[in-house]
PDB file of C-alpha atoms in Angstrom:
ATOM      1  CA  MET K   1      76.484  78.672 -60.879  1.00  0.00           C
ATOM      2  CA  SER K   2      79.598  80.935 -60.879  1.00  0.00           C
ATOM      3  CA  GLY K   3      80.868  80.665 -64.668  1.00  0.00           C
ATOM      4  CA  PHE K   4      84.594  79.866 -63.501  1.00  0.00           C
ATOM      5  CA  PRO K   5      86.522  78.644 -66.672  1.00  0.00           C
ATOM      6  CA  VAL K   6      88.142  75.274 -67.479  1.00  0.00           C
ATOM      7  CA  THR K   7      91.330  73.796 -65.413  1.00  0.00           C
ATOM      8  CA  SER K   8      94.630  75.464 -65.227  1.00  0.00           C
ATOM      9  CA  VAL K   9      96.297  72.951 -67.107  1.00  0.00           C
ATOM     10  CA  THR K  10      93.896  72.821 -70.019  1.00  0.00           C
ATOM     11  CA  LEU K  11      94.295  76.706 -70.404  1.00  0.00           C
ATOM     12  CA  ILE K  12      97.987  76.378 -69.770  1.00  0.00           C
ATOM     13  CA  ALA K  13      98.567  74.107 -72.855  1.00  0.00           C
ATOM     14  CA  LYS K  14      96.002  76.746 -74.511  1.00  0.00           C
ATOM     15  CA  ILE K  15      97.542  79.154 -73.962  1.00  0.00           C
ATOM     16  CA  LYS K  16     101.512  77.174 -75.144  1.00  0.00           C
ATOM     17  CA  GLU K  17     100.160  76.502 -78.152  1.00  0.00           C
ATOM     18  CA  LEU K  18      99.530  80.312 -79.210  1.00  0.00           C
ATOM     19  CA  SER K  19     101.880  81.841 -81.244  1.00  0.00           C
ATOM     20  CA  PRO K  20     103.609  85.092 -80.173  1.00  0.00           C
ATOM     21  CA  GLY K  21     101.358  88.068 -80.657  1.00  0.00           C
ATOM     22  CA  GLU K  22      98.809  85.750 -81.178  1.00  0.00           C
ATOM     23  CA  ASP K  23      95.445  86.664 -78.863  1.00  0.00           C
ATOM     24  CA  SER K  24      92.898  84.274 -77.868  1.00  0.00           C
ATOM     25  CA  ALA K  25      89.441  83.413 -75.730  1.00  0.00           C
ATOM     26  CA  ALA K  26      92.324  81.751 -73.306  1.00  0.00           C
ATOM     27  CA  TRP K  27      93.560  84.572 -71.938  1.00  0.00           C
ATOM     28  CA  VAL K  28      90.481  85.983 -71.239  1.00  0.00           C
ATOM     29  CA  ARG K  29      89.804  82.898 -69.072  1.00  0.00           C
ATOM     30  CA  PHE K  30      93.006  82.670 -67.392  1.00  0.00           C
ATOM     31  CA  TRP K  31      92.942  86.928 -65.958  1.00  0.00           C
ATOM     32  CA  ASP K  32      88.915  85.667 -64.942  1.00  0.00           C
ATOM     33  CA  THR K  33      90.471  82.865 -63.418  1.00  0.00           C
ATOM     34  CA  TYR K  34      93.321  84.235 -61.583  1.00  0.00           C
ATOM     35  CA  SER K  35      93.506  87.861 -61.560  1.00  0.00           C
ATOM     36  CA  LEU K  36      91.636  88.438 -58.681  1.00  0.00           C
ATOM     37  CA  ALA K  37      93.389  85.260 -55.990  1.00  0.00           C
ATOM     38  CA  ILE K  38      97.450  86.571 -57.471  1.00  0.00           C
ATOM     39  CA  ARG K  39      95.972  90.570 -56.825  1.00  0.00           C
ATOM     40  CA  GLN K  40      94.640  89.477 -52.890  1.00  0.00           C
ATOM     41  CA  PHE K  41      97.972  87.380 -52.601  1.00  0.00           C
ATOM     42  CA  ALA K  42     100.157  90.594 -53.652  1.00  0.00           C
ATOM     43  CA  ALA K  43      98.410  92.538 -51.158  1.00  0.00           C
ATOM     44  CA  MET K  44      98.921  90.181 -48.130  1.00  0.00           C
ATOM     45  CA  LYS K  45     102.669  89.731 -49.130  1.00  0.00           C
ATOM     46  CA  GLY K  46     103.632  93.240 -50.388  1.00  0.00           C
ATOM     47  CA  GLY K  47     100.484  95.427 -49.241  1.00  0.00           C
ATOM     48  CA  GLU K  48      98.031  97.064 -50.738  1.00  0.00           C
ATOM     49  CA  ASP K  49      99.961  99.918 -51.871  1.00  0.00           C
ATOM     50  CA  ASN K  50     102.172  97.631 -53.815  1.00  0.00           C
ATOM     51  CA  ALA K  51      99.617  94.873 -55.330  1.00  0.00           C
ATOM     52  CA  ASP K  52      98.560  95.986 -58.957  1.00  0.00           C
ATOM     53  CA  ASP K  53     102.225  97.121 -59.702  1.00  0.00           C
ATOM     54  CA  ILE K  54     102.875  93.057 -58.281  1.00  0.00           C
ATOM     55  CA  VAL K  55      99.679  92.051 -60.396  1.00  0.00           C
ATOM     56  CA  MET K  56     100.931  93.659 -63.626  1.00  0.00           C
ATOM     57  CA  VAL K  57     104.618  92.728 -63.248  1.00  0.00           C
ATOM     58  CA  VAL K  58     103.972  88.654 -62.992  1.00  0.00           C
ATOM     59  CA  LEU K  59     101.135  88.979 -65.252  1.00  0.00           C
ATOM     60  CA  GLY K  60     103.617  89.959 -67.596  1.00  0.00           C
ATOM     61  CA  LYS K  61     106.285  87.685 -67.299  1.00  0.00           C
ATOM     62  CA  LEU K  62     103.436  85.386 -67.110  1.00  0.00           C
ATOM     63  CA  VAL K  63     103.083  85.909 -70.899  1.00  0.00           C
ATOM     64  CA  ASP K  64     105.900  85.051 -71.838  1.00  0.00           C
ATOM     65  CA  VAL K  65     106.704  81.222 -69.485  1.00  0.00           C
ATOM     66  CA  LEU K  66     103.195  80.425 -70.441  1.00  0.00           C
ATOM     67  CA  ARG K  67     104.021  80.666 -74.229  1.00  0.00           C
ATOM     68  CA  GLU K  68     107.786  79.361 -74.064  1.00  0.00           C
ATOM     69  CA  GLY K  69     106.686  76.452 -71.957  1.00  0.00           C
ATOM     70  CA  ARG K  70     109.043  76.931 -69.314  1.00  0.00           C
ATOM     71  CA  TYR K  71     106.475  75.986 -66.478  1.00  0.00           C
ATOM     72  CA  THR K  72     105.833  72.242 -66.630  1.00  0.00           C
ATOM     73  CA  PRO K  73     104.245  69.865 -63.911  1.00  0.00           C
ATOM     74  CA  SER K  74     108.125  68.877 -62.626  1.00  0.00           C
ATOM     75  CA  LYS K  75     107.872  72.790 -61.601  1.00  0.00           C
ATOM     76  CA  GLY K  76     105.315  71.826 -58.889  1.00  0.00           C
ATOM     77  CA  ARG K  77     101.861  72.619 -59.334  1.00  0.00           C
ATOM     78  CA  PHE K  78     100.607  75.988 -61.152  1.00  0.00           C
ATOM     79  CA  HIS K  79      99.017  78.015 -58.272  1.00  0.00           C
ATOM     80  CA  SER K  80     102.219  77.108 -56.570  1.00  0.00           C
ATOM     81  CA  TYR K  81     104.605  78.199 -58.910  1.00  0.00           C
ATOM     82  CA  LEU K  82     102.661  81.260 -59.642  1.00  0.00           C
ATOM     83  CA  ALA K  83     102.228  81.937 -55.897  1.00  0.00           C
ATOM     84  CA  THR K  84     106.163  81.714 -55.160  1.00  0.00           C
ATOM     85  CA  MET K  85     106.654  83.953 -58.862  1.00  0.00           C
ATOM     86  CA  ILE K  86     104.701  86.869 -56.964  1.00  0.00           C
ATOM     87  CA  VAL K  87     106.464  86.409 -53.658  1.00  0.00           C
ATOM     88  CA  ASN K  88     109.963  86.658 -55.701  1.00  0.00           C
ATOM     89  CA  GLU K  89     109.041  90.092 -56.825  1.00  0.00           C
ATOM     90  CA  VAL K  90     107.789  91.657 -54.284  1.00  0.00           C
ATOM     91  CA  HIS K  91     111.505  90.616 -52.519  1.00  0.00           C
ATOM     92  CA  MET K  92     112.717  92.421 -55.774  1.00  0.00           C
ATOM     93  CA  ALA K  93     110.335  94.997 -54.880  1.00  0.00           C
ATOM     94  CA  HIS K  94     111.434  95.434 -51.608  1.00  0.00           C
ATOM     95  CA  ARG K  95     115.434  95.160 -52.303  1.00  0.00           C
ATOM     96  CA  LYS K  96     114.744  97.846 -54.923  1.00  0.00           C
ATOM     97  CA  ASN K  97     113.225 100.655 -52.603  1.00  0.00           C
ATOM     98  CA  LEU K  98     116.156  99.668 -50.273  1.00  0.00           C
ATOM     99  CA  VAL K  99     118.217 100.722 -52.770  1.00  0.00           C
ATOM    100  CA  ARG K 100     116.322 104.030 -53.810  1.00  0.00           C
ATOM    101  CA  ALA K 101     116.368 104.183 -49.513  1.00  0.00           C
ATOM    102  CA  GLY K 102     120.583 104.083 -49.491  1.00  0.00           C
ATOM    103  CA  ASP K 103     120.582 107.143 -50.801  1.00  0.00           C
ATOM    104  CA  ARG K 104     118.182 108.908 -47.939  1.00  0.00           C
ATOM    105  CA  LYS K 105     120.032 106.390 -45.456  1.00  0.00           C
ATOM    106  CA  VAL K 106     117.404 104.843 -44.371  1.00  0.00           C
ATOM    107  CA  SER K 107     116.390 101.686 -43.248  1.00  0.00           C
ATOM    108  CA  LEU K 108     114.555  98.227 -42.936  1.00  0.00           C
ATOM    109  CA  GLU K 109     113.714  98.989 -39.122  1.00  0.00           C
ATOM    110  CA  GLU K 110     113.202 102.843 -39.772  1.00  0.00           C
ATOM    111  CA  ASN K 111     110.800 101.839 -43.109  1.00  0.00           C
ATOM    112  CA  VAL K 112     108.993  99.741 -40.852  1.00  0.00           C
ATOM    113  CA  ASP K 113     108.536 102.159 -37.734  1.00  0.00           C
ATOM    114  CA  GLY K 114     108.375 105.205 -39.434  1.00  0.00           C
ATOM    115  CA  SER K 115     105.729 106.910 -42.044  1.00  0.00           C
ATOM    116  CA  ASP K 116     105.842 104.413 -45.251  1.00  0.00           C
ATOM    117  CA  GLY K 117     102.594 102.512 -43.785  1.00  0.00           C
ATOM    118  CA  GLU K 118     101.041  99.492 -43.493  1.00  0.00           C
ATOM    119  CA  GLY K 119     102.843  98.487 -46.656  1.00  0.00           C
ATOM    120  CA  SER K 120     106.717  98.286 -45.920  1.00  0.00           C
ATOM    121  CA  ARG K 121     105.367  96.804 -42.922  1.00  0.00           C
ATOM    122  CA  ILE K 122     103.797  93.801 -44.349  1.00  0.00           C
ATOM    123  CA  ILE K 123     107.087  93.540 -46.966  1.00  0.00           C
ATOM    124  CA  ALA K 124     109.166  93.578 -44.130  1.00  0.00           C
ATOM    125  CA  ASP K 125     107.540  90.630 -42.127  1.00  0.00           C
ATOM    126  CA  THR K 126     107.517  88.716 -44.759  1.00  0.00           C
ATOM    127  CA  LEU K 127     111.468  89.300 -45.511  1.00  0.00           C
ATOM    128  CA  ALA K 128     111.321  87.713 -42.714  1.00  0.00           C
ATOM    129  CA  ALA K 129     109.341  84.785 -42.343  1.00  0.00           C
ATOM    130  CA  PRO K 130     110.330  81.601 -43.749  1.00  0.00           C
ATOM    131  CA  GLU K 131     109.191  81.042 -47.143  1.00  0.00           C
ATOM    132  CA  THR K 132     108.470  77.118 -47.514  1.00  0.00           C
ATOM    133  CA  PRO K 133     106.266  75.440 -49.691  1.00  0.00           C
ATOM    134  CA  ASP K 134     103.781  74.478 -46.906  1.00  0.00           C
ATOM    135  CA  THR K 135     103.575  78.227 -46.281  1.00  0.00           C
ATOM    136  CA  ILE K 136     103.419  79.718 -49.681  1.00  0.00           C
ATOM    137  CA  ASP K 137     100.341  76.961 -50.005  1.00  0.00           C
ATOM    138  CA  ALA K 138      98.649  77.910 -47.135  1.00  0.00           C
ATOM    139  CA  GLU K 139      98.719  81.408 -47.788  1.00  0.00           C
ATOM    140  CA  TRP K 140      97.573  81.013 -51.710  1.00  0.00           C
ATOM    141  CA  ARG K 141      94.687  79.152 -50.349  1.00  0.00           C
ATOM    142  CA  GLN K 142      93.938  82.144 -48.407  1.00  0.00           C
ATOM    143  CA  ALA K 143      93.966  84.535 -51.121  1.00  0.00           C
ATOM    144  CA  VAL K 144      91.643  82.262 -53.192  1.00  0.00           C
ATOM    145  CA  LEU K 145      89.608  82.446 -50.520  1.00  0.00           C
ATOM    146  CA  LYS K 146      89.501  86.384 -50.133  1.00  0.00           C
ATOM    147  CA  SER K 147      89.365  86.681 -54.019  1.00  0.00           C
ATOM    148  CA  ALA K 148      86.457  83.766 -53.639  1.00  0.00           C
ATOM    149  CA  VAL K 149      84.608  86.982 -51.230  1.00  0.00           C
ATOM    150  CA  GLU K 150      84.745  89.322 -54.319  1.00  0.00           C
ATOM    151  CA  HIS K 151      83.873  87.369 -57.083  1.00  0.00           C
ATOM    152  CA  VAL K 152      80.478  86.726 -55.155  1.00  0.00           C
ATOM    153  CA  LEU K 153      80.174  90.757 -55.062  1.00  0.00           C
ATOM    154  CA  THR K 154      81.531  91.925 -58.084  1.00  0.00           C
ATOM    155  CA  LYS K 155      80.764  89.468 -60.683  1.00  0.00           C
ATOM    156  CA  THR K 156      77.316  87.194 -59.222  1.00  0.00           C
ATOM    157  CA  ALA K 157      74.071  88.447 -59.414  1.00  0.00           C
ATOM    158  CA  LEU K 158      73.341  90.290 -56.324  1.00  0.00           C
ATOM    159  CA  SER K 159      71.332  93.189 -56.032  1.00  0.00           C
ATOM    160  CA  GLU K 160      73.355  96.338 -54.711  1.00  0.00           C
ATOM    161  CA  ARG K 161      71.437  96.507 -51.418  1.00  0.00           C
ATOM    162  CA  ASP K 162      72.003  92.680 -50.982  1.00  0.00           C
ATOM    163  CA  ARG K 163      75.954  93.829 -51.585  1.00  0.00           C
ATOM    164  CA  LYS K 164      75.926  96.695 -49.844  1.00  0.00           C
ATOM    165  CA  VAL K 165      74.736  95.145 -46.460  1.00  0.00           C
ATOM    166  CA  TYR K 166      76.995  92.160 -46.354  1.00  0.00           C
ATOM    167  CA  ARG K 167      80.021  94.739 -46.728  1.00  0.00           C
ATOM    168  CA  ALA K 168      78.668  96.384 -43.599  1.00  0.00           C
ATOM    169  CA  TYR K 169      77.822  93.098 -42.086  1.00  0.00           C
ATOM    170  CA  ALA K 170      80.001  90.411 -42.848  1.00  0.00           C
ATOM    171  CA  ILE K 171      83.359  92.456 -44.078  1.00  0.00           C
ATOM    172  CA  GLU K 172      83.523  95.646 -42.029  1.00  0.00           C
ATOM    173  CA  GLY K 173      82.266  93.851 -38.732  1.00  0.00           C
ATOM    174  CA  ARG K 174      79.292  96.861 -37.933  1.00  0.00           C
ATOM    175  CA  ASP K 175      76.815  96.036 -35.416  1.00  0.00           C
ATOM    176  CA  ILE K 176      74.509  94.225 -36.923  1.00  0.00           C
ATOM    177  CA  GLY K 177      71.472  96.290 -35.292  1.00  0.00           C
ATOM    178  CA  GLU K 178      72.816  99.339 -36.997  1.00  0.00           C
ATOM    179  CA  VAL K 179      72.973  97.626 -40.245  1.00  0.00           C
ATOM    180  CA  ALA K 180      69.521  97.162 -40.206  1.00  0.00           C
ATOM    181  CA  LYS K 181      68.880 100.627 -39.029  1.00  0.00           C
ATOM    182  CA  GLU K 182      70.801 101.956 -41.950  1.00  0.00           C
ATOM    183  CA  PHE K 183      69.208  99.590 -45.078  1.00  0.00           C
ATOM    184  CA  GLY K 184      65.804 100.233 -43.773  1.00  0.00           C
ATOM    185  CA  LEU K 185      65.462  96.160 -42.532  1.00  0.00           C
ATOM    186  CA  PRO K 186      64.863  93.679 -39.695  1.00  0.00           C
ATOM    187  CA  LYS K 187      67.825  92.125 -38.008  1.00  0.00           C
ATOM    188  CA  ASN K 188      66.872  88.474 -39.399  1.00  0.00           C
ATOM    189  CA  SER K 189      66.358  89.696 -42.571  1.00  0.00           C
ATOM    190  CA  VAL K 190      70.416  91.233 -42.426  1.00  0.00           C
ATOM    191  CA  SER K 191      71.433  87.903 -40.604  1.00  0.00           C
ATOM    192  CA  GLN K 192      69.232  85.804 -43.801  1.00  0.00           C
ATOM    193  CA  ILE K 193      71.321  88.114 -46.773  1.00  0.00           C
ATOM    194  CA  LYS K 194      75.351  87.392 -44.765  1.00  0.00           C
ATOM    195  CA  THR K 195      73.646  83.457 -45.215  1.00  0.00           C
ATOM    196  CA  ARG K 196      72.839  83.382 -48.345  1.00  0.00           C
ATOM    197  CA  ILE K 197      76.755  85.331 -49.264  1.00  0.00           C
ATOM    198  CA  ASP K 198      78.016  83.256 -47.153  1.00  0.00           C
ATOM    199  CA  LYS K 199      77.032  79.847 -49.430  1.00  0.00           C
ATOM    200  CA  ARG K 200      77.723  81.481 -52.354  1.00  0.00           C
ATOM    201  CA  ILE K 201      81.314  82.181 -51.202  1.00  0.00           C
ATOM    202  CA  VAL K 202      81.943  78.873 -49.994  1.00  0.00           C
ATOM    203  CA  ALA K 203      80.812  77.676 -53.153  1.00  0.00           C
ATOM    204  CA  VAL K 204      82.697  79.322 -55.108  1.00  0.00           C
ATOM    205  CA  GLY K 205      86.036  79.098 -53.212  1.00  0.00           C
ATOM    206  CA  ARG K 206      85.941  75.096 -53.558  1.00  0.00           C
ATOM    207  CA  GLU K 207      85.703  75.698 -57.174  1.00  0.00           C
ATOM    208  CA  LEU K 208      88.434  77.760 -57.219  1.00  0.00           C
ATOM    209  CA  VAL K 209      90.751  75.524 -54.911  1.00  0.00           C
ATOM    210  CA  SER K 210      90.035  72.830 -57.483  1.00  0.00           C
ATOM    211  CA  ARG K 211      90.551  74.587 -60.556  1.00  0.00           C
ATOM    212  CA  MET K 212      93.863  76.437 -59.141  1.00  0.00           C
ATOM    213  CA  GLN K 213      96.233  73.491 -59.420  1.00  0.00           C
TER     214      GLN K 213
END
């Protein structure tokens, strides 16, 4: 149904076998499996403004980590290893920002309370919160479930109308009557669209969680 590839263990094994500079469908499958979850987790830990940069840095480092065989199961589940790598990159990025801000005598508190926006607040909260394995694991699962929503809405066979109805009603939280009127639908049709897509999201989310171990 969702077309997700083989398990991460199999993917990692295939990637390890690639010689430097060699491309493979394994990398495409790896990207399709993990990229949405990586971005969701990066946004949760570092803010939307920093998410894309963190994703590119992490994926770049993963190329070397996987091809050189530096990840082994003894280091824990792959998703935990990956999530910890993302958290570390968020911390490193923020420390660099603080060093640059130091020239302007801007403190962490000023970043949070000033005009840097939600991204700085999220990063500050991340640095202040204890990063236990259980915390990281729970947040990774949350990111995976969010990525399941994006997968269903962008990569599965849905009509454009149903996508827009779902985003308006389920994600933006708009009133059902307002959504029904905008799209010329009865209220029960809006509810049915949400229920149908929710079922797909639950199925994809379960599959993703099982594969991203």
